[in-house]
mmCIF file of C-alpha atoms in Angstrom:
data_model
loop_
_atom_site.group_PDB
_atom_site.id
_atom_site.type_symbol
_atom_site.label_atom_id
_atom_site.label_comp_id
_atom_site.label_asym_id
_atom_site.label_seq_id
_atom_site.Cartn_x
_atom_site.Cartn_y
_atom_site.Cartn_z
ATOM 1 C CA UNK A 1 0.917 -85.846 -133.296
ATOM 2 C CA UNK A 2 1.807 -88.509 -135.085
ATOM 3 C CA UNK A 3 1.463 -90.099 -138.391
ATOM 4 C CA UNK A 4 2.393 -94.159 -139.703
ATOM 5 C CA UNK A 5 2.834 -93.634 -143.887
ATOM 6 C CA UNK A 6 2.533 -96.837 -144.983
ATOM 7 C CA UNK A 7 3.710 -97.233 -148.908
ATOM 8 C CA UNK A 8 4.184 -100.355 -150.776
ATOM 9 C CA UNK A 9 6.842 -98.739 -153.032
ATOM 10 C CA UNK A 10 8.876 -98.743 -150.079
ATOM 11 C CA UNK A 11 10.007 -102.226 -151.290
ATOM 12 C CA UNK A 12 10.953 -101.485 -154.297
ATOM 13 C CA UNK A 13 13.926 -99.798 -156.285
ATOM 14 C CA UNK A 14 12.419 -96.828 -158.158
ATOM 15 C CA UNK A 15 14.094 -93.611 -158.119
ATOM 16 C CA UNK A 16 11.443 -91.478 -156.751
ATOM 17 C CA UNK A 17 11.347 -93.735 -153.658
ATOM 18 C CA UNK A 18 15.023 -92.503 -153.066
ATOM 19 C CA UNK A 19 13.207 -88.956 -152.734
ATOM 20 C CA UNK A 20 10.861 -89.900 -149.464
ATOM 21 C CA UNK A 21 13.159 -88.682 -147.169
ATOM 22 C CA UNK A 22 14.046 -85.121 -148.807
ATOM 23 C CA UNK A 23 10.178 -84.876 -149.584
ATOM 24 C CA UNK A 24 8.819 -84.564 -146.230
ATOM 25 C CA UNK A 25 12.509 -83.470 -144.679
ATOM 26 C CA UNK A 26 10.205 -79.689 -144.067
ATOM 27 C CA UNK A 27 7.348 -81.590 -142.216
ATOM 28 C CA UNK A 28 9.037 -83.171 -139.105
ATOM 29 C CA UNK A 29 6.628 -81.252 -136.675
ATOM 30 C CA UNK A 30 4.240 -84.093 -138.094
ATOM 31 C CA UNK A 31 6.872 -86.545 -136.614
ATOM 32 C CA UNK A 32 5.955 -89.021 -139.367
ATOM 33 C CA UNK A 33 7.542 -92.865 -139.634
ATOM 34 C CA UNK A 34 7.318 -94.718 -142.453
ATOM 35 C CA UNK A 35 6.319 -98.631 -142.980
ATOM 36 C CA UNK A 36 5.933 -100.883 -146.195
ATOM 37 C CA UNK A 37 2.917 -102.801 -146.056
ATOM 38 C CA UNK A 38 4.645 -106.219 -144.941
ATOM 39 C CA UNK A 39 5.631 -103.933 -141.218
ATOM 40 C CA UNK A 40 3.604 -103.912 -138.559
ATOM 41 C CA UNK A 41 3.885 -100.319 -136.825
ATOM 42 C CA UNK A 42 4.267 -101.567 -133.200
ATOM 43 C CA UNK A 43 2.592 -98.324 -131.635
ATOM 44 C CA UNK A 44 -0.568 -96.140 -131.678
ATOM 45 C CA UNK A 45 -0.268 -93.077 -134.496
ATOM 46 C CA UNK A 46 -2.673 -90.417 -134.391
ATOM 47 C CA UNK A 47 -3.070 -91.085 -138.550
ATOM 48 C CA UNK A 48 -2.495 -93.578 -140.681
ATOM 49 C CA UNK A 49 -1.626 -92.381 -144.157
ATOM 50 C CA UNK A 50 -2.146 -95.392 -146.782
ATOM 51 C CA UNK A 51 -1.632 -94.850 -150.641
ATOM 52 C CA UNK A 52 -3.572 -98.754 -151.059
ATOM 53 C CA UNK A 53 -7.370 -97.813 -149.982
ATOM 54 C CA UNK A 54 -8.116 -101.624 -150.568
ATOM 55 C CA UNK A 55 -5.395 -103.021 -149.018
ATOM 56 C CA UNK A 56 -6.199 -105.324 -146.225
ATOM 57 C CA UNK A 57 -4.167 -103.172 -143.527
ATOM 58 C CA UNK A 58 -6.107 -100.456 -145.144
ATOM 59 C CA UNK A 59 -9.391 -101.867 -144.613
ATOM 60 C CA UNK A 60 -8.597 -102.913 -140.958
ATOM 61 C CA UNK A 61 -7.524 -99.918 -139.820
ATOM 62 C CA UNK A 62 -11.251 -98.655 -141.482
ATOM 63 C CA UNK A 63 -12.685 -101.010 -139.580
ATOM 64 C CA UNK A 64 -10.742 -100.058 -136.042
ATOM 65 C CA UNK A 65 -12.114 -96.554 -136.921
ATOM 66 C CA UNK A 66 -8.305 -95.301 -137.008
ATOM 67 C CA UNK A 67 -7.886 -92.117 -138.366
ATOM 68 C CA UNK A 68 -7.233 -92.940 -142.042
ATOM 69 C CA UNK A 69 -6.000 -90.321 -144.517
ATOM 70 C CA UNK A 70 -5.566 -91.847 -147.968
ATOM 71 C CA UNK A 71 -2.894 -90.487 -150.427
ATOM 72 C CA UNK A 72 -3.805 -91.354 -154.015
ATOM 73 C CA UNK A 73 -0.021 -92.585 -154.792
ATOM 74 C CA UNK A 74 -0.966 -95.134 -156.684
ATOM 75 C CA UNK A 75 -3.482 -94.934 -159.741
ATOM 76 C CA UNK A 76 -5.393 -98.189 -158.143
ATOM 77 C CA UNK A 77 -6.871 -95.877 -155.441
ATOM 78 C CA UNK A 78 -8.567 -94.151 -158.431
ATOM 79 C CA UNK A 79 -8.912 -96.697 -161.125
ATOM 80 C CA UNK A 80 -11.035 -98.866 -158.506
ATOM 81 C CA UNK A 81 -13.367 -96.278 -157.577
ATOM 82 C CA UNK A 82 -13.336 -96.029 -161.221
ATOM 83 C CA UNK A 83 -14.196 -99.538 -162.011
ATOM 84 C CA UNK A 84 -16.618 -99.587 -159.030
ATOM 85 C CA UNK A 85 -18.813 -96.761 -159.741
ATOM 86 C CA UNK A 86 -19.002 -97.669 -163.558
ATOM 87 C CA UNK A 87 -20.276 -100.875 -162.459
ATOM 88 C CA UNK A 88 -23.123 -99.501 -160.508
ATOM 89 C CA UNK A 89 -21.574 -99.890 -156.907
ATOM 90 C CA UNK A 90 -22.724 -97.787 -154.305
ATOM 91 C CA UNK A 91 -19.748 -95.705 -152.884
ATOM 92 C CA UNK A 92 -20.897 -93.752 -150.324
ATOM 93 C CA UNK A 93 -19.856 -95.871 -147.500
ATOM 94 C CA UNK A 94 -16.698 -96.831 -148.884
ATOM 95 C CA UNK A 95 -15.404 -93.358 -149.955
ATOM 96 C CA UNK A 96 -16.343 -91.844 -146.743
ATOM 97 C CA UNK A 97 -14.501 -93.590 -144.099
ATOM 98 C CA UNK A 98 -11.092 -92.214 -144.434
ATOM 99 C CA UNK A 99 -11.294 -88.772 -142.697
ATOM 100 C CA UNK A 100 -9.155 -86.732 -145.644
ATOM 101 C CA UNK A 101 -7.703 -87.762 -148.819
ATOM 102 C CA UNK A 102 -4.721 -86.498 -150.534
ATOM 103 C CA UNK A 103 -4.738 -85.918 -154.174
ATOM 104 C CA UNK A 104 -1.590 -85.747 -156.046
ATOM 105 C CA UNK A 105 -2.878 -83.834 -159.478
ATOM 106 C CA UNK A 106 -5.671 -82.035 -160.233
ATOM 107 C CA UNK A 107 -6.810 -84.694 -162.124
ATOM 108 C CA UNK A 108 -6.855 -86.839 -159.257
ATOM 109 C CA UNK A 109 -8.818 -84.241 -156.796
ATOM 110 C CA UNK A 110 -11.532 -83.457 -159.762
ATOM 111 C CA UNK A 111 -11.826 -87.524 -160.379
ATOM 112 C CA UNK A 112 -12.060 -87.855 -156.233
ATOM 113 C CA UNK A 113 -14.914 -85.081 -156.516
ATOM 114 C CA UNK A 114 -17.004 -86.778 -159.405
ATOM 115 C CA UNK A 115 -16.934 -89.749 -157.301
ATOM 116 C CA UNK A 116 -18.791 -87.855 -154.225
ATOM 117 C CA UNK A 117 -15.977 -87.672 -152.584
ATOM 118 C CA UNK A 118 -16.533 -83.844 -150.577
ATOM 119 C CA UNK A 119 -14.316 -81.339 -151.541
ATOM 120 C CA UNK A 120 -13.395 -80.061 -147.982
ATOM 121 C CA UNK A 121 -12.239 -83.557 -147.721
ATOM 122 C CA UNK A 122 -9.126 -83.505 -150.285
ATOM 123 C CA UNK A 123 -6.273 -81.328 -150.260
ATOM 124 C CA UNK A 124 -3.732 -81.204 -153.327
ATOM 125 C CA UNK A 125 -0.490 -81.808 -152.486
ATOM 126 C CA UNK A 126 2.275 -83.351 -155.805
ATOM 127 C CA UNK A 127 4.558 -85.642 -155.187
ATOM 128 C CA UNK A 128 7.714 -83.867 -153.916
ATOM 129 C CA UNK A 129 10.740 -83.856 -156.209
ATOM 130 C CA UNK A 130 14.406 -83.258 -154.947
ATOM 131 C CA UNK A 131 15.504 -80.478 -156.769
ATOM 132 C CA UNK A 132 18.973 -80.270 -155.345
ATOM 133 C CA UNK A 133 18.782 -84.127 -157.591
ATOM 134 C CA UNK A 134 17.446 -82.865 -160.484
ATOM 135 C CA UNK A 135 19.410 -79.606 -161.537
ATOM 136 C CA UNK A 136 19.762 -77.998 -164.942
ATOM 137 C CA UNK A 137 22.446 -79.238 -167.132
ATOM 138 C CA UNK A 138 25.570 -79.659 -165.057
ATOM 139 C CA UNK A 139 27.455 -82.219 -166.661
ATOM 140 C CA UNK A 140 29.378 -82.521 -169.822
ATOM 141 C CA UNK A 141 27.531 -82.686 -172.523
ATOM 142 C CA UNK A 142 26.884 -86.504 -173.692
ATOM 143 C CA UNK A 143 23.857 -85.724 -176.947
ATOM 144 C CA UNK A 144 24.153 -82.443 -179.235
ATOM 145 C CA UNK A 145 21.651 -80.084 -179.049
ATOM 146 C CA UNK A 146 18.341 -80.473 -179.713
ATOM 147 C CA UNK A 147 17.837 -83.498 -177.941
ATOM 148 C CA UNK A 148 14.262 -84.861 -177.036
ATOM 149 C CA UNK A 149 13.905 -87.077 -173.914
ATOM 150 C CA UNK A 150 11.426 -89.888 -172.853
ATOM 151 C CA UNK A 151 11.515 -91.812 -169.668
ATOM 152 C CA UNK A 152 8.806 -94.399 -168.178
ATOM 153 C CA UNK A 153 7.519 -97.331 -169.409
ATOM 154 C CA UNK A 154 8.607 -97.931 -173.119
ATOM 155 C CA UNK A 155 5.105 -98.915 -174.641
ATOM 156 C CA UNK A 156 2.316 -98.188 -176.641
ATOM 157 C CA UNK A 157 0.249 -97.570 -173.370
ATOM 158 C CA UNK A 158 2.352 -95.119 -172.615
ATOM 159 C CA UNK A 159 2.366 -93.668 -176.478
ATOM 160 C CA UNK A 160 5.670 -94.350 -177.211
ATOM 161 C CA UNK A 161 4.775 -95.282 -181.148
ATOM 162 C CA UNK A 162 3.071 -91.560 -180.809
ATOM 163 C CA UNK A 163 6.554 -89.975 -180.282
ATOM 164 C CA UNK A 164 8.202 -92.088 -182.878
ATOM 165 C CA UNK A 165 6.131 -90.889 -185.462
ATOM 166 C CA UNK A 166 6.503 -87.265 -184.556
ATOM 167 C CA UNK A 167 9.911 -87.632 -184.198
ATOM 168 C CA UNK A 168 10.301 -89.394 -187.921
ATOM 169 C CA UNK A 169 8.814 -85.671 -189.033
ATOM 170 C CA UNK A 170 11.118 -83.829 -186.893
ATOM 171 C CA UNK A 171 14.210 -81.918 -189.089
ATOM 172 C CA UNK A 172 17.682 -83.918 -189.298
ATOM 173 C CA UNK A 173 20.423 -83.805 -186.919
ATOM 174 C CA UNK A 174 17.840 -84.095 -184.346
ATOM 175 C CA UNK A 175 18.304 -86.893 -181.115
ATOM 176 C CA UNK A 176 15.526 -88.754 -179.498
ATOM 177 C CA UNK A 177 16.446 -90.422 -176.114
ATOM 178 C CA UNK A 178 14.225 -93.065 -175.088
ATOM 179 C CA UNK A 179 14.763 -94.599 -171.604
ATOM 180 C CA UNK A 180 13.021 -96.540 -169.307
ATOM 181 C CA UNK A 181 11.156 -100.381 -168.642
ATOM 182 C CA UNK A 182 10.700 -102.305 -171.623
ATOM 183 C CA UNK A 183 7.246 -104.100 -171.901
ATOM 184 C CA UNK A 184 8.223 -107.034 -173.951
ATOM 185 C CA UNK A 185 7.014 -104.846 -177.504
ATOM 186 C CA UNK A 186 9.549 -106.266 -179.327
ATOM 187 C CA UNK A 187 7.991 -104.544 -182.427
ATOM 188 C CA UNK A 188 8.317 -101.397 -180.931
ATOM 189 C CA UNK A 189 11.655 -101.687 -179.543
ATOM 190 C CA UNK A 190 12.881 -102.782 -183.100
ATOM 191 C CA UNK A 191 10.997 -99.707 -184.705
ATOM 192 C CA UNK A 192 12.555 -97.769 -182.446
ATOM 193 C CA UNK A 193 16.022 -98.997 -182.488
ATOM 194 C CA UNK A 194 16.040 -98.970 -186.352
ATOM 195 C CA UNK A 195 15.550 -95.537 -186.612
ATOM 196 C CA UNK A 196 18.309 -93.248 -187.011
ATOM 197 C CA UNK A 197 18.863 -90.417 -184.264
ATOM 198 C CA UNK A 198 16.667 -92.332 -181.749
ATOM 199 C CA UNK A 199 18.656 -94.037 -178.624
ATOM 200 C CA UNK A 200 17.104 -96.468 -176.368
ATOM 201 C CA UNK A 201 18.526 -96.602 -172.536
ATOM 202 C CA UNK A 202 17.973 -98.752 -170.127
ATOM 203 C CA UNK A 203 16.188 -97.506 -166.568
ATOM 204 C CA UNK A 204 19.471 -96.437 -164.306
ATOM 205 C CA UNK A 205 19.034 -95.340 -160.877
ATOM 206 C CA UNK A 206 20.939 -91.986 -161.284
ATOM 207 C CA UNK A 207 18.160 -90.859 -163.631
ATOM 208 C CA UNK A 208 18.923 -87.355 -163.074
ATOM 209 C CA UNK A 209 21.835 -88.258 -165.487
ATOM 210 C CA UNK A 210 19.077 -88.365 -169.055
ATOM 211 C CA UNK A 211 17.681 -85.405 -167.272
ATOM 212 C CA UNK A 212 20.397 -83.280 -167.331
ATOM 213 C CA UNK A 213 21.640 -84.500 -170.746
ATOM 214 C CA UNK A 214 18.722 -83.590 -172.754
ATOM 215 C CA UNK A 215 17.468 -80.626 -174.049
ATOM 216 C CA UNK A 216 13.387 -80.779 -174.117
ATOM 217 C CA UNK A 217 11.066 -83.345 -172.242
ATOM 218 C CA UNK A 218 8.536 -85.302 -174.452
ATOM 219 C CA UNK A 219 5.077 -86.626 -172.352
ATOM 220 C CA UNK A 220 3.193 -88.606 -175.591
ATOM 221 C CA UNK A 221 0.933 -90.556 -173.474
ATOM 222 C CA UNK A 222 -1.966 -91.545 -175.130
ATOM 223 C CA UNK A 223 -5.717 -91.269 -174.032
ATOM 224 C CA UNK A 224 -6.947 -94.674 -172.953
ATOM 225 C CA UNK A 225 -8.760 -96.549 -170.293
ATOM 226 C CA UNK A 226 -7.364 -95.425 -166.666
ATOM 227 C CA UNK A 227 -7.069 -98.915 -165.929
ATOM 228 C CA UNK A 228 -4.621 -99.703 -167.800
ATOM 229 C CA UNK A 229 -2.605 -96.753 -167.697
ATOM 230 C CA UNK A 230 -3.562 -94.907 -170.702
ATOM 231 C CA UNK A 231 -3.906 -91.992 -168.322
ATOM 232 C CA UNK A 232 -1.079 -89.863 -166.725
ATOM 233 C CA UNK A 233 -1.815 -90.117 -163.236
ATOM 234 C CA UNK A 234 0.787 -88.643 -161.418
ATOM 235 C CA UNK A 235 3.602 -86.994 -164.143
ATOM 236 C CA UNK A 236 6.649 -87.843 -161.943
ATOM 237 C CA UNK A 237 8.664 -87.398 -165.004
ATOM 238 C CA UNK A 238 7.178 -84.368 -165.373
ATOM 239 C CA UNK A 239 8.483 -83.198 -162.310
ATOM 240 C CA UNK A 240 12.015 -84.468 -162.821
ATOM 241 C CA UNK A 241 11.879 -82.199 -166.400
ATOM 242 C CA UNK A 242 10.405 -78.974 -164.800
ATOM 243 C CA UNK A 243 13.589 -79.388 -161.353
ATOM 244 C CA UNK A 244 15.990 -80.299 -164.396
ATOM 245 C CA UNK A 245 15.300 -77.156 -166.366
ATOM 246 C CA UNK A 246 13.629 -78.808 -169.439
ATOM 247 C CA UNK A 247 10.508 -76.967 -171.552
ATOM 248 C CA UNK A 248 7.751 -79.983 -171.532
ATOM 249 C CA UNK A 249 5.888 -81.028 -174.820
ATOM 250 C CA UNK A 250 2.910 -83.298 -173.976
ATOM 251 C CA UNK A 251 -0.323 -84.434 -175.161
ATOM 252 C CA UNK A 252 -3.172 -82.729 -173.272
ATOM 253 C CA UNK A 253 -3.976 -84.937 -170.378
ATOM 254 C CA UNK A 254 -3.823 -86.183 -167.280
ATOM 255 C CA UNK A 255 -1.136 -84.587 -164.506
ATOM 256 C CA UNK A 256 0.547 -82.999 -167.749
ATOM 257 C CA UNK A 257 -2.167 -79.922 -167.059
ATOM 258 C CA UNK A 258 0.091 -79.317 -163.676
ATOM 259 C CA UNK A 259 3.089 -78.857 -164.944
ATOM 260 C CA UNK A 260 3.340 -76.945 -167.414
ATOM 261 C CA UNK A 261 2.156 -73.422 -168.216
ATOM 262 C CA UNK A 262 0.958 -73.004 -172.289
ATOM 263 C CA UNK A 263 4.110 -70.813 -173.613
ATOM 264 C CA UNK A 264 6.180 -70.361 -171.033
ATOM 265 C CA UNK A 265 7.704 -73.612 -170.044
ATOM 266 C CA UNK A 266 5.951 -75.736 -172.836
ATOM 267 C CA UNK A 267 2.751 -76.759 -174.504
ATOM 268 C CA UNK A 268 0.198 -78.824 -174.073
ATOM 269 C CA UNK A 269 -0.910 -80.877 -177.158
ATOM 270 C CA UNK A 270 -4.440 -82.028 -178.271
ATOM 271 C CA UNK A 271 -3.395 -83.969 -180.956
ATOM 272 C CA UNK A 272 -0.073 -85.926 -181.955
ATOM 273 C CA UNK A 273 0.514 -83.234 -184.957
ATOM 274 C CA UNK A 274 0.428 -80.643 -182.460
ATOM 275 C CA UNK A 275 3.679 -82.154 -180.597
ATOM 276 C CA UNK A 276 5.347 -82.588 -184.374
ATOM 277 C CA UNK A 277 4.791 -78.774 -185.186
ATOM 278 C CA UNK A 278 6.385 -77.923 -181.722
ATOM 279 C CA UNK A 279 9.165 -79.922 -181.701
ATOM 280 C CA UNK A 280 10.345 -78.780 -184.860
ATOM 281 C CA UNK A 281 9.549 -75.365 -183.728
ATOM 282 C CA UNK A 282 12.066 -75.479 -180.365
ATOM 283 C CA UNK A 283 14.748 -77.132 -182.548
ATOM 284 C CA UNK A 284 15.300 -73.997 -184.209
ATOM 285 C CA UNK A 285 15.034 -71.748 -181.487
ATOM 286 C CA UNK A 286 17.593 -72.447 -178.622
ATOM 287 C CA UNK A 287 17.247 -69.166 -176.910
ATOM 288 C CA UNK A 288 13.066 -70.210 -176.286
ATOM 289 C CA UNK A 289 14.420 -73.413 -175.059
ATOM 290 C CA UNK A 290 16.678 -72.088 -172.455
ATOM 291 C CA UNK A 291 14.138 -69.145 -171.345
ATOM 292 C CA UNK A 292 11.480 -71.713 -171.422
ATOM 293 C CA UNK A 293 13.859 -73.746 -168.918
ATOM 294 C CA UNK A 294 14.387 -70.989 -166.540
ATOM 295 C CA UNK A 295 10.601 -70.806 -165.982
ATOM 296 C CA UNK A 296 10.738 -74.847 -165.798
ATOM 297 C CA UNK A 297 13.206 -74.515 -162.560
ATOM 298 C CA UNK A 298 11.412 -71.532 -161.012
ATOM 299 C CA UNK A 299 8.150 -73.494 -161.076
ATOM 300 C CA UNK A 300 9.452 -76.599 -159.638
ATOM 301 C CA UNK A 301 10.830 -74.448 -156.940
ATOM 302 C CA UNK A 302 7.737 -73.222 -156.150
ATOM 303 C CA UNK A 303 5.194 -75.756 -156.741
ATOM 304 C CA UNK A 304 6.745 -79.713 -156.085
ATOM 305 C CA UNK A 305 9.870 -78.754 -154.450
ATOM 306 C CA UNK A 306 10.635 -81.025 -151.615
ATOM 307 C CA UNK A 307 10.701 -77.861 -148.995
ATOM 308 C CA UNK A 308 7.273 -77.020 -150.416
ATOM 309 C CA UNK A 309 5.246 -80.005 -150.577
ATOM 310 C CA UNK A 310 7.002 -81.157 -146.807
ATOM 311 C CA UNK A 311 4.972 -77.670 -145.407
ATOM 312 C CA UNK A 312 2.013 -78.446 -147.211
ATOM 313 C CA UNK A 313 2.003 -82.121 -145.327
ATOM 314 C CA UNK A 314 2.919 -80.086 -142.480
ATOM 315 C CA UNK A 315 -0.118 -78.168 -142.422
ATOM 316 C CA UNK A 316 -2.624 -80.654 -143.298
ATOM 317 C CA UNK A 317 -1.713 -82.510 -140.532
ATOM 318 C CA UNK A 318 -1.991 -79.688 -138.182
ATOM 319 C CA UNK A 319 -5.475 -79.180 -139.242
ATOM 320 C CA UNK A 320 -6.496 -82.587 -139.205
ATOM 321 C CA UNK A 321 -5.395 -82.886 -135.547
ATOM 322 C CA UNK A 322 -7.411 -79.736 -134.312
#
C-alpha cells in the first residue's frame, strides 16, 4: 500500500511543517511519500491524500477516479463547502467523490457531517505535535511567573484586542507575551506595545522557546465568519501548550473544545469576562497551575502525540485498503 500526501505547506517555513516527519514517523507500514502541490508524483499510489479539495491536482485525480482521501488541513476545505452550501449549491456530487475524509477537530468532523458528508466516511485524527519539541519548562527562566502567552496571527481576527483588555484587568506584576505574524494593525500593535507588562515577539522558528518560557496559554479568538478566520479551525497552538505543559484559557470555540478538559488542564470561556476572572484566578494559585500542567502533558501524550496520531494514520489506511 501506498499513499502520495500532497500538502501545499510543504513550501513554506512554518514550524509545524518541521513536525511532518515525527508525525507520521509510527505509520511507515502505510509507506507514505510526501509532495507539495508544484511535484508531480512520478508513480501510481494506492491513495492520494490532498488537504486542497479544490485544487486542480485535486480535482484531476477526482476525475481519474484515484482513490482520494481528503485531510481537512486547511480551513478552505471547510470554509468552501461552507460558502457553497450557504449559497444554495448542491453538494452531493462534490462531497462524495473522495472515498474518506480526515477531520482534524471535532469541529471539523461535526461541520463535514452537517454538510452530508456520511459519518462512516470521516475519521478524526489531530494534527500530530512533537512532544519530544515541545517539553515543559526546561530552560532558564527568561519572564517571572505568572506569565500569559499568545502565539498566531497578531489581529483582531484572531481576538487579540480581546486579550488586551482582559489582561488590562489582570492584577500587577503580571506578563503578557504576545508573539506571532503581524497583520499590518498598526493600532493594535501600538495598543499593545504601550501597555506595560505586555511584550510583543516576533514569529521565530524555535517556537518551543515562548512555549517553554511561559506559564499559562491564552486562546482569545473571537467568534466570526469561518471565512475569514474568526473560527479556530485546527488549535495548533493549542497543541504546542498542552506537549509544553501549559493550563489553556480560551474562549469557547472552535478546536479549543479538544484540548482542553473544564478544570483540569484549563477552561473554556463563553464570554471575554470569563477569561479575566480566570486569569486572575491562576495568578494566585501556582500550585493549580503546575497540577493543571501535568494533566496538559499527559493529554498530549495521549491524544496528538506524534506516536499516536502516526497509528491512527496507520490504521485508517489499513482499512481503507481492505
Amino acid at each position: 500500500m501506498k499513499v502520495a500526501v500532497l500538502r501545499e505547506c510543504l513550501r513554506s517555513n512554518w514550524s509545524f511543517v518541521h513536525d511532518i516527519d515525527a508525525t507520521f514517523k509510527d505509520a511507515h507500514d502505510a509507506n507514505m511519500e510526501f509532495f507539495a502541490w508544484d511535484e508531480q508524483p512520478q508513480q501510481e499510489f494506492d491513495f492520494y491524500d490532498v488537504s486542497e479539495m479544490f485544487h486542480d491536482r485535486s480535482i484531476k485525480y477526482i476525475k481519474e477516479k484515484k482513490r482520494v482521501v481528503v485531510t481537512t488541513e486547511e480551513p478552505s476545505v471547510i470554509s468552501t463547502l461552507k460558502y457553497l452550501n450557504e449559497r444554495g449549491q448542491n453538494l452531493e456530487n462534490i462531497i462524495n467523490k473522495p472515498i474518506h475524509y480526515i477531520a482534524r477537530t471535532t469541529w471539523s468532523r461535526d461541520t463535514l457531517l452537517q454538510l452530508g458528508v456520511d459519518g462512516e466516511k470521516i475519521s478524526l485524527i489531530p494534527f500530530g505535535v512533537n512532544t519530544s519539541k515541545f517539553q515543559p519548562r526546561n530552560l532558564k527562566r527568561e519572564f517571572p511567573f505568572p506569565t500569559f502567552l499568545y502565539v498566531g496571527s497578531v489581529s483582531r481576527i484572531k481576538g487579540v484586542d480581546i486579550l488586551l483588555r482582559s489582561f488590562k484587568q489582570v492584577g500587577k506584576g503580571h506578563l503578557l507575551v504576545v508573539a506571532g505574524q503581524f497583520n499590518n494593525d498598526e493600532v493594535l500593535l501600538n495598543q499593545l506595545n504601550q501597555t506595560p507588562n505586555v511584550h510583543v515577539k516576533s514569529w521565530r522558528n524555535d517556537i518551543e522557546y515562548y512555549f517553554n518560557q511561559a506559564d499559562i496559554y491564552v486562546q482569545p479568538q473571537s467568534y466570526g465568519n469561518p471565512m475569514n478566520g474568526g473560527i479556530l479551525h485546527f488549535g495548533r497552538p493549542l497543541q504546542w501548550a498542552v506537549s509544553s505543559g501549559l493550563p489553556i484559557l480560551s474562549l469557547n470555540q472552535g478546536a479549543a473544545r479538544d484540548f482542553i478538559v473544564q478544570g483540569r488542564n484549563g477552561f473554556l470561556c463563553n464570554y471575554a469576562d470569563a477569561m479575566t476572572d480566570y486569569m486572575n484566578q491562576l495568578s494566585d494559585n501556582p500550585e493549580v497551575v503546575k497540577q493543571m500542567g501535568y494533566y496538559s502533558r499527559a493529554f498530549a501524550k495521549d491524544y496528538c502525540s506524534s506516536a499516536m496520531v502516526g497509528s491512527l494514520y496507520n490504521a485508517v489506511y489499513k482499512v481503507l485498503a481492505k
